[in-house]
mmCIF file of C-alpha atoms in Angstrom:
data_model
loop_
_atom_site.group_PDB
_atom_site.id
_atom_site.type_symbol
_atom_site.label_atom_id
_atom_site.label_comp_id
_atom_site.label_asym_id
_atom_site.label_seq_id
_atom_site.Cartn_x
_atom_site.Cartn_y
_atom_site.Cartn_z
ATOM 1 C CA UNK A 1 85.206 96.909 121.213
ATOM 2 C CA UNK A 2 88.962 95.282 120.489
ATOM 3 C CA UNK A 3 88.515 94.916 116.784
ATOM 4 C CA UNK A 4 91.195 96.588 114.191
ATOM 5 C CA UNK A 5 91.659 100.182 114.914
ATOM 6 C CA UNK A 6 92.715 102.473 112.217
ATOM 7 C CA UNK A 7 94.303 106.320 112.572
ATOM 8 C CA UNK A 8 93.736 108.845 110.933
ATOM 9 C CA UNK A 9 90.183 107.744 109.798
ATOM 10 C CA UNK A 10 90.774 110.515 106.921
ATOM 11 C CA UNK A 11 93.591 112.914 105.566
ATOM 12 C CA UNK A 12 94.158 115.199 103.620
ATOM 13 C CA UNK A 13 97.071 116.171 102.235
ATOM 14 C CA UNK A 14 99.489 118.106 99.450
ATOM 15 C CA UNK A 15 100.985 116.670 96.819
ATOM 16 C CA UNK A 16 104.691 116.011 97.955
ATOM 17 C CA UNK A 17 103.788 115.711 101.376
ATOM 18 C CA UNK A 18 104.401 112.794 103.353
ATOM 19 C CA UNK A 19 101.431 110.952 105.760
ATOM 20 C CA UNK A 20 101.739 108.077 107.622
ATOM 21 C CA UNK A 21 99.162 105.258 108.396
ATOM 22 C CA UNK A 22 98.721 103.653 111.785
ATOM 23 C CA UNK A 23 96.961 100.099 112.487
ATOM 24 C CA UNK A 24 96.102 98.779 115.789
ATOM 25 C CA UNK A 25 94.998 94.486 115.321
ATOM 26 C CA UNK A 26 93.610 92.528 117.363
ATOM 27 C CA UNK A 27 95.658 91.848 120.247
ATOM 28 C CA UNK A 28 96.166 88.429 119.783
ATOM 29 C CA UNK A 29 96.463 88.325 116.027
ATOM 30 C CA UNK A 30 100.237 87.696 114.697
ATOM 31 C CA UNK A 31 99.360 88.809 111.282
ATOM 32 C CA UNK A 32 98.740 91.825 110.030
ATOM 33 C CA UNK A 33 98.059 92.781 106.447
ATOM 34 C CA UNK A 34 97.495 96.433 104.749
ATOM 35 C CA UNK A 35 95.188 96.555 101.465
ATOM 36 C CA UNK A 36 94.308 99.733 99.347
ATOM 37 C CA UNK A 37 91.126 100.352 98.105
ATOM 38 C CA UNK A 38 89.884 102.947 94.893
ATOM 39 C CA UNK A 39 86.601 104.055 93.893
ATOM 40 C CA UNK A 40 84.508 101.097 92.177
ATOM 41 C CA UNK A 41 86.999 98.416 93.279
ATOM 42 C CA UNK A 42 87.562 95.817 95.674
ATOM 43 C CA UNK A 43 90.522 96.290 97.826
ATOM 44 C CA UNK A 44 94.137 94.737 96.402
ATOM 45 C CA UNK A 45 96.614 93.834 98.731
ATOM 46 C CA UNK A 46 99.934 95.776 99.490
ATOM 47 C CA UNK A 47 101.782 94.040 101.965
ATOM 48 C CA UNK A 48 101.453 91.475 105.130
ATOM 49 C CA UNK A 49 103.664 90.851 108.126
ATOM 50 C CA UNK A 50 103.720 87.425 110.590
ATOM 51 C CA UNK A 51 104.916 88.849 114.107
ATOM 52 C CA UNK A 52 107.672 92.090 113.255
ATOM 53 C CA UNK A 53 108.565 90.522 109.467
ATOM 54 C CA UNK A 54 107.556 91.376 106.477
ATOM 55 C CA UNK A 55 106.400 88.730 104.496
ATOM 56 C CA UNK A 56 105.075 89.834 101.000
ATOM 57 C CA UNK A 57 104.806 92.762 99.099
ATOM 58 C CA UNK A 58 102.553 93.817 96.499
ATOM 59 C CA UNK A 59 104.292 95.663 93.324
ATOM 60 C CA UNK A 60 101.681 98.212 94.106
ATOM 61 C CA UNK A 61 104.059 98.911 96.984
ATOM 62 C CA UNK A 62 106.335 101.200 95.138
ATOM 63 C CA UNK A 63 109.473 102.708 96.820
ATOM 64 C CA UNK A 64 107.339 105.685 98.258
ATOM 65 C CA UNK A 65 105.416 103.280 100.447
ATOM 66 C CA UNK A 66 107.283 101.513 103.633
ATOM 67 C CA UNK A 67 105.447 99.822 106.389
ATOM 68 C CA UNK A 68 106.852 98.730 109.729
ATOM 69 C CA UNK A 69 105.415 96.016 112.385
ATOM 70 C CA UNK A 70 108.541 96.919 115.206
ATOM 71 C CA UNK A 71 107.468 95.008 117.515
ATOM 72 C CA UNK A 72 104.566 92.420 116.368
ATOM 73 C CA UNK A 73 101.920 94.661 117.445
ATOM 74 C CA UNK A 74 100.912 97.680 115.878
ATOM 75 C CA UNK A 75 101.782 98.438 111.875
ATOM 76 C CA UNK A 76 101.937 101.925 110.298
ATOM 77 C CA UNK A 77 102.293 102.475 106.278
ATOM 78 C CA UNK A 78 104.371 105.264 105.612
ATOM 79 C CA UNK A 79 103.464 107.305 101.808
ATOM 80 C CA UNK A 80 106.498 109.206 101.099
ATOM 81 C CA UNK A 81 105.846 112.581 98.194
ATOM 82 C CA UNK A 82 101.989 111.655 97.631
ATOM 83 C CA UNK A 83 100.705 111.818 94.200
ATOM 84 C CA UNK A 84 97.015 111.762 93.394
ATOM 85 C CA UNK A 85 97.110 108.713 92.683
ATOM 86 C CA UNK A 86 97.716 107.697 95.893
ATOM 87 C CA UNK A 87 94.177 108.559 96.780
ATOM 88 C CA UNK A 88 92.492 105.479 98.116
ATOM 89 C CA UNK A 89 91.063 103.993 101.199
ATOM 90 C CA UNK A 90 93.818 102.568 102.896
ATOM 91 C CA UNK A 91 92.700 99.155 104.816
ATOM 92 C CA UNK A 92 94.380 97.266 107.859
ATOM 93 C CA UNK A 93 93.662 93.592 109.127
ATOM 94 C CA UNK A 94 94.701 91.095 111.211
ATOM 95 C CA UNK A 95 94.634 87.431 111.706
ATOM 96 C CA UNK A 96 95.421 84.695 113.990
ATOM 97 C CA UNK A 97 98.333 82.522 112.808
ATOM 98 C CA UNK A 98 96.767 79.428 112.422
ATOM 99 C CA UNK A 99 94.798 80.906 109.657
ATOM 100 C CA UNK A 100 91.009 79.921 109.100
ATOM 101 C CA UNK A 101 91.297 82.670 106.219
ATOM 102 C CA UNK A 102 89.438 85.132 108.063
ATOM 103 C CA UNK A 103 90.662 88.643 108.539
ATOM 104 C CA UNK A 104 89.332 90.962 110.517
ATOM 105 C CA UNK A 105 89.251 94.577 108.709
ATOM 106 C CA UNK A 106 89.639 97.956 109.935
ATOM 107 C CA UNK A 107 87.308 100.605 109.128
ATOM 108 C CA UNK A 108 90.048 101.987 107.182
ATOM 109 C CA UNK A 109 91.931 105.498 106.446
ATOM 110 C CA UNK A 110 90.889 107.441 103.680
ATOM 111 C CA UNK A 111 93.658 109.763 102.100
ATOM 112 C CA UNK A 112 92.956 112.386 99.971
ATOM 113 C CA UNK A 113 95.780 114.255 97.811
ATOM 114 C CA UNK A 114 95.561 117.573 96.356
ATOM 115 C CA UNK B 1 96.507 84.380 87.180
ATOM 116 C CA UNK B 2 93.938 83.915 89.520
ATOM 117 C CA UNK B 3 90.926 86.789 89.356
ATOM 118 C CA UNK B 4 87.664 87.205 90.113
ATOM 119 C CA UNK B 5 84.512 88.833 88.225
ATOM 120 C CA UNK B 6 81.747 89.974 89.659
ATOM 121 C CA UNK B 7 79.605 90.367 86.540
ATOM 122 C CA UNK B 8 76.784 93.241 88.414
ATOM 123 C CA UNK B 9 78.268 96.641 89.295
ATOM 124 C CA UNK B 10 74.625 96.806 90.915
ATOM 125 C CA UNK B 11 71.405 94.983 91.987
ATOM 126 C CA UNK B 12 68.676 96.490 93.828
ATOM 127 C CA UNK B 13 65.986 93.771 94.789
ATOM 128 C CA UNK B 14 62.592 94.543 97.083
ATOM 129 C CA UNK B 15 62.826 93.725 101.020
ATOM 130 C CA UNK B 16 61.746 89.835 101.283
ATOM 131 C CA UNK B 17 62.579 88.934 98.175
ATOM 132 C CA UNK B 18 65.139 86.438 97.050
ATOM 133 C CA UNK B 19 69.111 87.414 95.826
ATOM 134 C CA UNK B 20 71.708 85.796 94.388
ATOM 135 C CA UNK B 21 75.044 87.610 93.714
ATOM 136 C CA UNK B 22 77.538 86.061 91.132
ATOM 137 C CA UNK B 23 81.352 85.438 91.371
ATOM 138 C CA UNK B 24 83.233 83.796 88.727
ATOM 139 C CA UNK B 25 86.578 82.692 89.205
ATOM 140 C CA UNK B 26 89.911 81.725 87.456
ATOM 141 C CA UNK B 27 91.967 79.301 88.733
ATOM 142 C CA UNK B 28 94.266 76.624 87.909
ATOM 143 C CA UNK B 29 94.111 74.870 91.012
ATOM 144 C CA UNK B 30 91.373 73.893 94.001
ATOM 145 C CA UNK B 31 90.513 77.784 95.070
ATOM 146 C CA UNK B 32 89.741 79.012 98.716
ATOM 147 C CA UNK B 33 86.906 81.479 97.913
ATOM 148 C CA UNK B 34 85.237 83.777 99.850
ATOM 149 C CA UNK B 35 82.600 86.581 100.422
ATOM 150 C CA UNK B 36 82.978 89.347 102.418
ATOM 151 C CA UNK B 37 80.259 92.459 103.209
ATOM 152 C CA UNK B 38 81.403 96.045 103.556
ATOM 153 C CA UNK B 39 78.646 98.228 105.491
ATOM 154 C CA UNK B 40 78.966 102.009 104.734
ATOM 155 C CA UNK B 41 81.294 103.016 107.879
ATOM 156 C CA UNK B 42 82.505 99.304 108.472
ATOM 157 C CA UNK B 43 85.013 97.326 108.023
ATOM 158 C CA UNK B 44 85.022 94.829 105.497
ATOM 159 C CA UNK B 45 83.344 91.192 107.297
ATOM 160 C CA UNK B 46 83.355 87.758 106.133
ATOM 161 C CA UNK B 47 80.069 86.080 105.351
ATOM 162 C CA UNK B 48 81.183 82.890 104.441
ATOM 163 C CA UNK B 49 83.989 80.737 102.853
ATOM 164 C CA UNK B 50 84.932 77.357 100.847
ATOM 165 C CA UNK B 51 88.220 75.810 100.979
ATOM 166 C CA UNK B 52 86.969 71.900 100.340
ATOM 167 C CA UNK B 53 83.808 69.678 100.931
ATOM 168 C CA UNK B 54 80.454 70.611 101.002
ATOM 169 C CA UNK B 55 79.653 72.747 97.855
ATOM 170 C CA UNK B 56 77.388 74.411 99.480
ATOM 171 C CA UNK B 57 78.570 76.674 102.784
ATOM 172 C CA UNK B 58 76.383 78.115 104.846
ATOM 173 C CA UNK B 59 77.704 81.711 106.233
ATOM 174 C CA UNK B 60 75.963 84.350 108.810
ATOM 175 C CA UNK B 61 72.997 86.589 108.264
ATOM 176 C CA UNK B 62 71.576 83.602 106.617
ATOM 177 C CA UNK B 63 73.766 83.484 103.518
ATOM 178 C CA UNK B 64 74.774 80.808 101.973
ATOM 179 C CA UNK B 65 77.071 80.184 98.687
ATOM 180 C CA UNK B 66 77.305 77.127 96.129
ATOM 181 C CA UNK B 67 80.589 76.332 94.381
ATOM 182 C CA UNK B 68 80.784 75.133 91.209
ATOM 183 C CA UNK B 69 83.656 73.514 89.985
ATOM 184 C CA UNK B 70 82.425 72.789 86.672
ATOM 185 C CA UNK B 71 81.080 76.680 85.987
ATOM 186 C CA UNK B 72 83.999 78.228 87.985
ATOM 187 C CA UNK B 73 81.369 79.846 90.166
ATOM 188 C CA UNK B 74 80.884 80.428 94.019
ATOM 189 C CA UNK B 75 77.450 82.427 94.001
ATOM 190 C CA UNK B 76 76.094 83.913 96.838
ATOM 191 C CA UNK B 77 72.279 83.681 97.834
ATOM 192 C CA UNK B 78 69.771 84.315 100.267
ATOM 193 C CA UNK B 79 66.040 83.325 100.148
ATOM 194 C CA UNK B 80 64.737 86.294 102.079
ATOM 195 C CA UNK B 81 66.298 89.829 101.937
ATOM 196 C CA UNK B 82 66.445 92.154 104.259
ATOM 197 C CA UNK B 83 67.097 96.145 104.344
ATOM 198 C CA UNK B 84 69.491 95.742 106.929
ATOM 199 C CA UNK B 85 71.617 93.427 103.928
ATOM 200 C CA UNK B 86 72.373 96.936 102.292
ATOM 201 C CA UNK B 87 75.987 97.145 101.527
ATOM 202 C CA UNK B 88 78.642 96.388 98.880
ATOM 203 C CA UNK B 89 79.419 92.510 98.689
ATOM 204 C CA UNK B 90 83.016 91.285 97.500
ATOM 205 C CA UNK B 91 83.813 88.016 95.800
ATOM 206 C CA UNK B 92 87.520 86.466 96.700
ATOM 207 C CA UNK B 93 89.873 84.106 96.125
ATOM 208 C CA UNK B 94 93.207 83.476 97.926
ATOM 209 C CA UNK B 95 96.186 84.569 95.408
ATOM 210 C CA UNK B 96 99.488 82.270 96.592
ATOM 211 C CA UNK B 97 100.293 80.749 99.472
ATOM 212 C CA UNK B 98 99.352 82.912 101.964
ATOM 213 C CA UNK B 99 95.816 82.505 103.212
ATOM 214 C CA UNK B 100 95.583 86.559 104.013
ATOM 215 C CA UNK B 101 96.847 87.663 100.667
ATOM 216 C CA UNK B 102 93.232 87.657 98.865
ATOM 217 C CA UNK B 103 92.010 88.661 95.555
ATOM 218 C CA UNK B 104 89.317 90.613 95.370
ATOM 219 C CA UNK B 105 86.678 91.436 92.672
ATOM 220 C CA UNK B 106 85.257 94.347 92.190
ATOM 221 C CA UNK B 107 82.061 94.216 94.356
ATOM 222 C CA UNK B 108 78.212 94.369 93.736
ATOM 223 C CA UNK B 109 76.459 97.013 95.241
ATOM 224 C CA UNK B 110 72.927 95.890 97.056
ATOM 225 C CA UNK B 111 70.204 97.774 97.264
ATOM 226 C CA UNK B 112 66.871 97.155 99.512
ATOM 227 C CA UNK B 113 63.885 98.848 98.384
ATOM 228 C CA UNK B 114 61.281 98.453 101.484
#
């Protein structure tokens, strides 16, 4: 199967610690897009890239969060001194650049601070 | 600001019987709404979408939606449910320019009883 693959599927982690995210699209999909997703709630978008740039951001996206695309393939999302707040199911998708408005979603990361 | 209710945290129904799940929507403009499914241990998939024409859209797994301009709805039905159709179903709407960047609502969980 060469849908979205997501790594770690979970972690768990300190407060204060920092964890990183990765996200493997589809191959041919340009854009990639990261959501977050809490208990009881749909997931809200964080950030999206076209190729390597970074297109939007989400305020959600505080400082502590970064996310790289280096080369237009694979994305990681970087959570710098987790708080429990953080804790969340952290999503990944792609789509292809002529955009029918589907995206194709990971399975997801789940991160759990303590 | 565009957003999206989905008025039932939770609806259980009997296998074979008929559903309908409701999204309500705010938004000034013509919206590009969507439903998506999210399988425990899946990813999130599209089941079906409206961006003009027909009202009524016919998705896979034999779903289909009707949108309503005039209620601000895009409801989601099916005649005949199965207990495969188990899962947590999520109203959306595209928020800015960016076809990717969706909206979410909060989800209605399904539940089959055989």
């Amino acid at each position: 199967d060469t849908g979205v693959s997501q790594n770690p599927r979970h972690k768990i982690t300190k407060r204060g610690q920092n964890v990183t995210f990765r996200c493997d699209p589809i191959s041919e999909h340009n854009r990639l897009y990261w959501y977050r997703q809490t208990l009881g709630q749909g997931p809200e978008f964080l950030t999206y890239f076209q190729n390597e740039a970074q297109l939007e951001k989400s305020r959600l996206l505080s400082d502590r969060f970064s996310a790289e695309r280096p080369k237009g393939s694979f994305s990681t999302l970087e959570i710098q001194r987790t708080e429990q707040g953080d804790s969340a199911m952290y999503l990944c998708a792609s789509s292809l650049g002529v955009n029918t408005g589907e995206l194709f979603f990971g399975e997801g990361s789940r991160l759990t601070v303590l | 600001a565009q957003s999206v209710t989905q008025p039932d945290i939770h609806i259980t129904v009997s296998e074979g019987a008929s559903l309908e799940l409701r999204c309500n929507y705010s938004y000034g403009a013509t919206p590009y709404l969507f439903w998506y499914v999210q399988s425990p241990g899946q990813g999130l998939q599209l089941l079906l979408k409206y961006f003009s024409g027909d009202t009524l859209v016919q998705g896979i797994k034999g779903f289909e939606a009707e949108f309503k301009r005039s209620q601000s709805s895009f409801n989601l039905r099916k005649p005949s449910v199965h207990w495969s159709d188990a899962a947590e179903y999520f109203c959306a709407v595209v928020r800015g320019s960016t076809l990717g960047r969706l909206y979410f609502g909060r989800g209605t969980q399904l539940t089959v009883w055989p």
